[in-house]
GROMACS .gro file of C-alpha atoms in nm:
model
  309
    1MET     CA    1   2.563  -0.680   1.356
    2THR     CA    2   2.267  -0.821   1.377
    3THR     CA    3   2.150  -1.182   1.510
    4PRO     CA    4   2.022  -1.393   1.371
    5ARG     CA    5   1.677  -1.590   1.528
    6ARG     CA    6   1.773  -1.968   1.569
    7GLY     CA    7   1.668  -2.096   1.341
    8GLU     CA    8   1.726  -1.833   1.051
    9ALA     CA    9   2.017  -1.816   0.809
   10PRO     CA   10   2.290  -1.491   0.932
   11PRO     CA   11   2.198  -1.209   0.671
   12SER     CA   12   2.355  -1.137   0.422
   13LEU     CA   13   2.538  -0.780   0.338
   14ARG     CA   14   2.341  -0.623   0.150
   15ASP     CA   15   2.069  -0.715   0.396
   16GLU     CA   16   2.298  -0.569   0.719
   17VAL     CA   17   2.282  -0.242   0.518
   18SER     CA   18   1.908  -0.217   0.412
   19ASP     CA   19   1.827  -0.281   0.826
   20ALA     CA   20   2.111   0.042   0.916
   21ALA     CA   21   1.949   0.271   0.587
   22TYR     CA   22   1.576   0.227   0.738
   23ALA     CA   23   1.799   0.265   1.121
   24LEU     CA   24   1.913   0.586   0.942
   25GLY     CA   25   1.534   0.663   0.839
   26TRP     CA   26   1.436   0.637   1.183
   27THR     CA   27   1.674   0.815   1.372
   28VAL     CA   28   1.874   1.154   1.170
   29VAL     CA   29   1.606   1.170   0.872
   30ARG     CA   30   1.330   1.184   1.132
   31LYS     CA   31   1.474   1.495   1.285
   32MET     CA   32   1.523   1.693   1.012
   33PRO     CA   33   1.384   2.011   0.951
   34GLU     CA   34   1.119   1.910   0.689
   35SER     CA   35   1.200   2.132   0.400
   36ALA     CA   36   1.615   2.006   0.334
   37ALA     CA   37   1.406   1.674   0.432
   38ARG     CA   38   1.245   1.759   0.140
   39LEU     CA   39   1.507   1.883  -0.119
   40VAL     CA   40   1.694   1.558  -0.004
   41PHE     CA   41   1.446   1.308  -0.124
   42THR     CA   42   1.322   1.492  -0.450
   43ALA     CA   43   1.687   1.460  -0.527
   44LEU     CA   44   1.733   1.140  -0.484
   45SER     CA   45   1.372   1.083  -0.646
   46ASP     CA   46   1.518   1.209  -1.021
   47ARG     CA   47   1.828   1.053  -0.896
   48THR     CA   48   1.707   0.747  -0.903
   49TRP     CA   49   1.466   0.782  -1.230
   50HIS     CA   50   1.810   0.973  -1.414
   51ARG     CA   51   1.893   0.579  -1.333
   52TYR     CA   52   1.625   0.483  -1.564
   53GLY     CA   53   1.688   0.172  -1.347
   54GLY     CA   54   1.440  -0.213  -1.352
   55GLY     CA   55   1.227  -0.118  -1.110
   56VAL     CA   56   1.145   0.252  -1.325
   57ARG     CA   57   1.128   0.083  -1.659
   58GLN     CA   58   0.858  -0.144  -1.522
   59LEU     CA   59   0.680   0.131  -1.371
   60GLU     CA   60   0.651   0.281  -1.703
   61ARG     CA   61   0.538  -0.111  -1.936
   62ASN     CA   62   0.311  -0.023  -1.562
   63LEU     CA   63   0.189   0.272  -1.637
   64CYS     CA   64   0.189   0.160  -2.026
   65ARG     CA   65  -0.174  -0.039  -1.950
   66VAL     CA   66  -0.309   0.267  -1.699
   67LEU     CA   67  -0.322   0.509  -2.063
   68GLY     CA   68  -0.351   0.264  -2.238
   69LYS     CA   69  -0.049   0.349  -2.457
   70ASP     CA   70   0.188   0.037  -2.627
   71ALA     CA   71   0.519   0.195  -2.617
   72VAL     CA   72   0.764   0.451  -2.369
   73ASP     CA   73   0.662   0.794  -2.527
   74ASP     CA   74   0.699   1.126  -2.330
   75GLU     CA   75   0.409   1.140  -2.200
   76VAL     CA   76   0.491   0.808  -1.973
   77ARG     CA   77   0.818   0.952  -1.902
   78ILE     CA   78   0.768   1.312  -1.747
   79LEU     CA   79   0.458   1.083  -1.546
   80SER     CA   80   0.708   0.836  -1.405
   81LYS     CA   81   0.900   1.147  -1.257
   82LYS     CA   82   0.606   1.254  -1.094
   83VAL     CA   83   0.537   0.838  -0.988
   84LEU     CA   84   0.859   0.860  -0.858
   85ARG     CA   85   0.808   1.228  -0.673
   86SER     CA   86   0.571   1.112  -0.480
   87TYR     CA   87   0.655   0.798  -0.384
   88PHE     CA   88   0.996   0.932  -0.176
   89ARG     CA   89   0.748   1.159  -0.070
   90TYR     CA   90   0.573   0.860   0.122
   91TRP     CA   91   0.859   0.783   0.209
   92LEU     CA   92   1.018   1.027   0.332
   93GLU     CA   93   0.698   1.081   0.501
   94VAL     CA   94   0.677   0.752   0.657
   95PHE     CA   95   1.002   0.864   0.806
   96ARG     CA   96   0.918   1.139   0.939
   97LEU     CA   97   0.522   1.034   1.029
   98PRO     CA   98   0.570   0.949   1.440
   99GLU     CA   99   0.595   1.307   1.507
  100TYR     CA  100   0.348   1.433   1.326
  101ASP     CA  101   0.060   1.522   1.638
  102ARG     CA  102  -0.275   1.395   1.619
  103ALA     CA  103  -0.418   1.825   1.517
  104ARG     CA  104  -0.156   1.775   1.189
  105ILE     CA  105  -0.294   1.404   1.057
  106LEU     CA  106  -0.585   1.455   1.102
  107GLY     CA  107  -0.626   1.876   0.956
  108ARG     CA  108  -0.466   1.767   0.663
  109MET     CA  109  -0.685   1.486   0.532
  110ARG     CA  110  -0.935   1.440   0.317
  111VAL     CA  111  -1.145   1.221   0.325
  112THR     CA  112  -1.406   1.138   0.128
  113GLY     CA  113  -1.756   0.844   0.167
  114GLU     CA  114  -1.622   0.817   0.527
  115LYS     CA  115  -1.936   0.750   0.677
  116LYS     CA  116  -1.955   0.429   0.463
  117ILE     CA  117  -1.663   0.328   0.716
  118PHE     CA  118  -1.790   0.489   1.049
  119THR     CA  119  -2.133   0.415   1.007
  120ASN     CA  120  -2.073   0.007   0.943
  121LEU     CA  121  -1.830  -0.017   1.313
  122ASP     CA  122  -2.064   0.202   1.512
  123SER     CA  123  -2.307  -0.048   1.437
  124GLY     CA  124  -2.097  -0.338   1.531
  125ARG     CA  125  -2.011  -0.461   1.165
  126GLY     CA  126  -1.629  -0.522   1.076
  127VAL     CA  127  -1.512  -0.371   0.804
  128ILE     CA  128  -1.221  -0.471   0.543
  129LEU     CA  129  -1.096  -0.100   0.376
  130ALA     CA  130  -0.895  -0.244   0.058
  131LEU     CA  131  -0.644  -0.063  -0.067
  132PRO     CA  132  -0.428  -0.059  -0.359
  133HIS     CA  133  -0.005   0.152  -0.335
  134MET     CA  134  -0.103   0.477  -0.370
  135GLY     CA  135  -0.066   0.744  -0.191
  136ASN     CA  136   0.104   0.696   0.146
  137TYR     CA  137  -0.162   0.438   0.330
  138GLU     CA  138   0.077   0.494   0.628
  139HIS     CA  139  -0.089   0.803   0.722
  140ALA     CA  140  -0.423   0.686   0.628
  141GLY     CA  141  -0.367   0.467   0.822
  142ALA     CA  142  -0.296   0.720   1.102
  143TRP     CA  143  -0.614   0.915   1.054
  144LEU     CA  144  -0.807   0.585   1.151
  145VAL     CA  145  -0.721   0.575   1.454
  146HIS     CA  146  -0.652   0.890   1.547
  147CYS     CA  147  -1.034   0.852   1.442
  148GLY     CA  148  -1.120   0.636   1.679
  149TYR     CA  149  -1.066   0.339   1.510
  150PRO     CA  150  -0.789   0.067   1.636
  151PHE     CA  151  -0.759  -0.218   1.338
  152THR     CA  152  -0.549  -0.434   1.263
  153THR     CA  153  -0.310  -0.555   0.933
  154VAL     CA  154  -0.032  -0.761   0.805
  155ALA     CA  155   0.296  -0.658   0.701
  156GLU     CA  156   0.539  -0.832   0.432
  157ARG     CA  157   0.810  -1.035   0.620
  158LEU     CA  158   1.156  -0.819   0.508
  159GLU     CA  159   1.518  -0.896   0.559
  160PRO     CA  160   1.680  -0.933   0.772
  161ALA     CA  161   1.485  -0.991   1.028
  162SER     CA  162   1.586  -0.672   1.211
  163LEU     CA  163   1.458  -0.492   0.960
  164PHE     CA  164   1.070  -0.665   0.962
  165ASP     CA  165   1.115  -0.546   1.377
  166ARG     CA  166   1.120  -0.177   1.251
  167PHE     CA  167   0.842  -0.175   1.066
  168VAL     CA  168   0.629  -0.404   1.338
  169GLU     CA  169   0.777  -0.101   1.557
  170PHE     CA  170   0.735   0.191   1.355
  171ARG     CA  171   0.287   0.035   1.248
  172GLU     CA  172   0.245  -0.085   1.637
  173GLY     CA  173   0.350   0.301   1.738
  174LEU     CA  174   0.050   0.454   1.511
  175GLY     CA  175  -0.160   0.272   1.765
  176MET     CA  176  -0.255  -0.039   1.475
  177GLU     CA  177  -0.263  -0.453   1.557
  178VAL     CA  178   0.114  -0.601   1.304
  179LEU     CA  179   0.051  -0.955   1.221
  180ALA     CA  180   0.310  -1.126   1.005
  181HIS     CA  181   0.186  -1.174   0.576
  182LYS     CA  182   0.190  -1.539   0.627
  183GLY     CA  183   0.043  -1.832   0.770
  184ALA     CA  184  -0.344  -1.910   0.798
  185SER     CA  185  -0.253  -1.790   1.155
  186ALA     CA  186  -0.305  -1.443   1.064
  187TYR     CA  187  -0.663  -1.486   0.842
  188GLY     CA  188  -0.812  -1.635   1.137
  189ARG     CA  189  -0.698  -1.381   1.374
  190MET     CA  190  -0.814  -1.133   1.078
  191ALA     CA  191  -1.185  -1.333   1.139
  192GLN     CA  192  -1.185  -1.285   1.459
  193ARG     CA  193  -1.132  -0.938   1.438
  194LEU     CA  194  -1.415  -0.869   1.192
  195ARG     CA  195  -1.613  -1.047   1.390
  196ALA     CA  196  -1.666  -0.848   1.750
  197GLY     CA  197  -1.690  -0.550   1.456
  198ARG     CA  198  -1.355  -0.445   1.423
  199PRO     CA  199  -1.156  -0.308   1.138
  200VAL     CA  200  -0.873  -0.505   0.873
  201CYS     CA  201  -0.717  -0.300   0.648
  202LEU     CA  202  -0.522  -0.504   0.323
  203VAL     CA  203  -0.318  -0.321   0.062
  204VAL     CA  204  -0.399  -0.640  -0.199
  205ASP     CA  205  -0.346  -0.522  -0.559
  206ARG     CA  206  -0.059  -0.726  -0.510
  207ASP     CA  207  -0.016  -1.075  -0.516
  208LEU     CA  208   0.231  -1.172  -0.307
  209THR     CA  209   0.180  -1.534  -0.350
  210GLU     CA  210   0.064  -1.864  -0.617
  211SER     CA  211  -0.318  -1.806  -0.512
  212GLY     CA  212  -0.397  -1.443  -0.622
  213ILE     CA  213  -0.736  -1.455  -0.848
  214ASP     CA  214  -0.672  -1.344  -1.198
  215VAL     CA  215  -0.863  -0.965  -1.287
  216GLN     CA  216  -0.872  -0.772  -1.592
  217PHE     CA  217  -0.735  -0.456  -1.478
  218PHE     CA  218  -0.697  -0.233  -1.696
  219GLY     CA  219  -0.769  -0.485  -2.017
  220ALA     CA  220  -0.529  -0.734  -1.895
  221THR     CA  221  -0.526  -0.978  -1.724
  222ALA     CA  222  -0.375  -0.904  -1.397
  223ARG     CA  223  -0.286  -1.136  -1.076
  224MET     CA  224  -0.494  -1.033  -0.719
  225PRO     CA  225  -0.459  -1.142  -0.412
  226ALA     CA  226  -0.832  -1.330  -0.285
  227VAL     CA  227  -0.782  -1.216   0.066
  228SER     CA  228  -0.984  -0.916   0.129
  229ALA     CA  229  -1.301  -1.071  -0.059
  230ALA     CA  230  -1.283  -1.454   0.115
  231LEU     CA  231  -1.283  -1.226   0.505
  232ALA     CA  232  -1.633  -1.051   0.360
  233VAL     CA  233  -1.787  -1.418   0.220
  234GLN     CA  234  -1.653  -1.601   0.562
  235THR     CA  235  -1.792  -1.326   0.843
  236GLY     CA  236  -2.037  -1.084   0.661
  237ALA     CA  237  -1.756  -0.771   0.700
  238ALA     CA  238  -1.802  -0.464   0.449
  239LEU     CA  239  -1.525  -0.498   0.182
  240ILE     CA  240  -1.448  -0.175   0.071
  241PRO     CA  241  -1.234  -0.042  -0.150
  242VAL     CA  242  -1.042   0.255  -0.049
  243THR     CA  243  -0.811   0.535  -0.257
  244LEU     CA  244  -0.518   0.731  -0.231
  245TRP     CA  245  -0.335   1.057  -0.369
  246TYR     CA  246  -0.200   1.352  -0.228
  247GLU     CA  247  -0.319   1.654  -0.303
  248GLY     CA  248  -0.026   1.873  -0.230
  249GLU     CA  249   0.011   1.930   0.120
  250TYR     CA  250  -0.296   1.722   0.171
  251TRP     CA  251  -0.343   1.329   0.179
  252ALA     CA  252  -0.712   1.280   0.028
  253ALA     CA  253  -0.880   0.915  -0.041
  254ARG     CA  254  -1.248   0.813  -0.158
  255VAL     CA  255  -1.414   0.620   0.069
  256HIS     CA  256  -1.545   0.369  -0.250
  257GLU     CA  257  -1.951   0.109  -0.281
  258GLU     CA  258  -1.925  -0.160  -0.085
  259ILE     CA  259  -1.844  -0.509  -0.212
  260PRO     CA  260  -2.165  -0.700  -0.208
  261VAL     CA  261  -2.181  -0.982  -0.153
  262PRO     CA  262  -2.284  -1.221  -0.387
  263ASP     CA  263  -2.636  -1.352  -0.370
  264GLU     CA  264  -2.563  -1.648  -0.659
  265GLY     CA  265  -2.262  -1.907  -0.649
  266GLY     CA  266  -1.999  -2.094  -0.445
  267ARG     CA  267  -1.782  -1.942  -0.253
  268GLN     CA  268  -1.489  -1.928  -0.463
  269GLU     CA  269  -1.716  -1.831  -0.728
  270LYS     CA  270  -1.811  -1.555  -0.492
  271ILE     CA  271  -1.509  -1.407  -0.382
  272ARG     CA  272  -1.377  -1.408  -0.777
  273ALA     CA  273  -1.612  -1.217  -0.875
  274MET     CA  274  -1.561  -0.933  -0.603
  275THR     CA  275  -1.226  -0.957  -0.648
  276GLN     CA  276  -1.347  -0.840  -0.968
  277ASP     CA  277  -1.491  -0.576  -0.872
  278LEU     CA  278  -1.239  -0.465  -0.647
  279ALA     CA  279  -0.999  -0.425  -0.938
  280ARG     CA  280  -1.311  -0.219  -1.113
  281ALA     CA  281  -1.322   0.016  -0.807
  282PHE     CA  282  -0.902   0.025  -0.790
  283GLU     CA  283  -0.852   0.134  -1.209
  284GLU     CA  284  -1.104   0.444  -1.097
  285GLY     CA  285  -0.862   0.527  -0.823
  286ILE     CA  286  -0.578   0.504  -1.001
  287ALA     CA  287  -0.657   0.625  -1.318
  288ALA     CA  288  -0.795   0.930  -1.158
  289HIS     CA  289  -0.453   0.959  -0.972
  290PRO     CA  290  -0.192   0.747  -1.173
  291GLU     CA  291   0.085   0.968  -1.015
  292ASP     CA  292   0.024   0.934  -0.745
  293TRP     CA  293   0.012   0.468  -0.786
  294HIS     CA  294   0.375   0.393  -0.653
  295MET     CA  295   0.371  -0.025  -0.802
  296LEU     CA  296   0.754  -0.025  -0.933
  297GLN     CA  297   0.644  -0.395  -0.913
  298LYS     CA  298   0.474  -0.677  -1.184
  299VAL     CA  299   0.111  -0.719  -1.166
  300TRP     CA  300   0.012  -0.858  -1.488
  301VAL     CA  301   0.079  -1.184  -1.556
  302ASP     CA  302   0.173  -1.185  -1.896
  303ASP     CA  303   0.460  -0.976  -1.738
  304LEU     CA  304   0.527  -1.241  -1.464
  305GLU     CA  305   0.490  -1.561  -1.725
  306ASP     CA  306   0.800  -1.361  -1.838
  307ASP     CA  307   0.938  -1.398  -1.596
  308ARG     CA  308   0.921  -1.797  -1.527
  309GLY     CA  309   1.030  -1.844  -1.920
   0.00000   0.00000   0.00000
């Protein structure tokens, strides 16, 4: 039983079950033979797809946007099954990543454009790496650490608190500095790291607050966080999008061109323009590898407003 921290409500049974399931992942799944674990997670993925729950239905609505379709058809259904398998592969690797040695993490990573990251950092300039929920960004983070560039990131508060603690412990074990998602203190600490010439990595294709920026994304209005662009404007750090995918047994990444701070306009105008440029970079990466975009939540404003209605 999880003991609540002072001031917290006792965890629900569902929270307890979630915490136990993740604990099982980082113990049993972590030590299973890899071939057996992959078979299990593929079967779980296909079962989830066949059950056709709310997450899968939302995924297919999102894929319709990406493919420019008005309704789900056979192509979308086939693609959503591939996405689920990619998503479950991500979770399998999250549980097993602490067992991967440096040679595997570096040797199976295929990256294009990484010099843009290293050149800025080696010159003493901070770098903001902005990513969508694609491929395995946990592995990409481990790769960056093993390249000699430990970084700072944020983690969404999870319930129960013990589950959040497990994720923090997992990421810190890979060499990351992890800050809680909410609060001005996290933003201030990221700004400090960037001014010190260090990297910050953020997953920013879905807004978790009411302060997001509306952008055009695959032909419709979506909402994305402003934090990466705001940090770039405030600190002078390089804002660089990165998209990720799988290539067989390998992990792959494309480091896009830096998004510069516009010369004209006020602070909010600059942040809005840079967030829109970020959305365009994500469009390129997602359109090229839609099977590895793990977005089972609502992104577009129309879907969010349907919720409110």
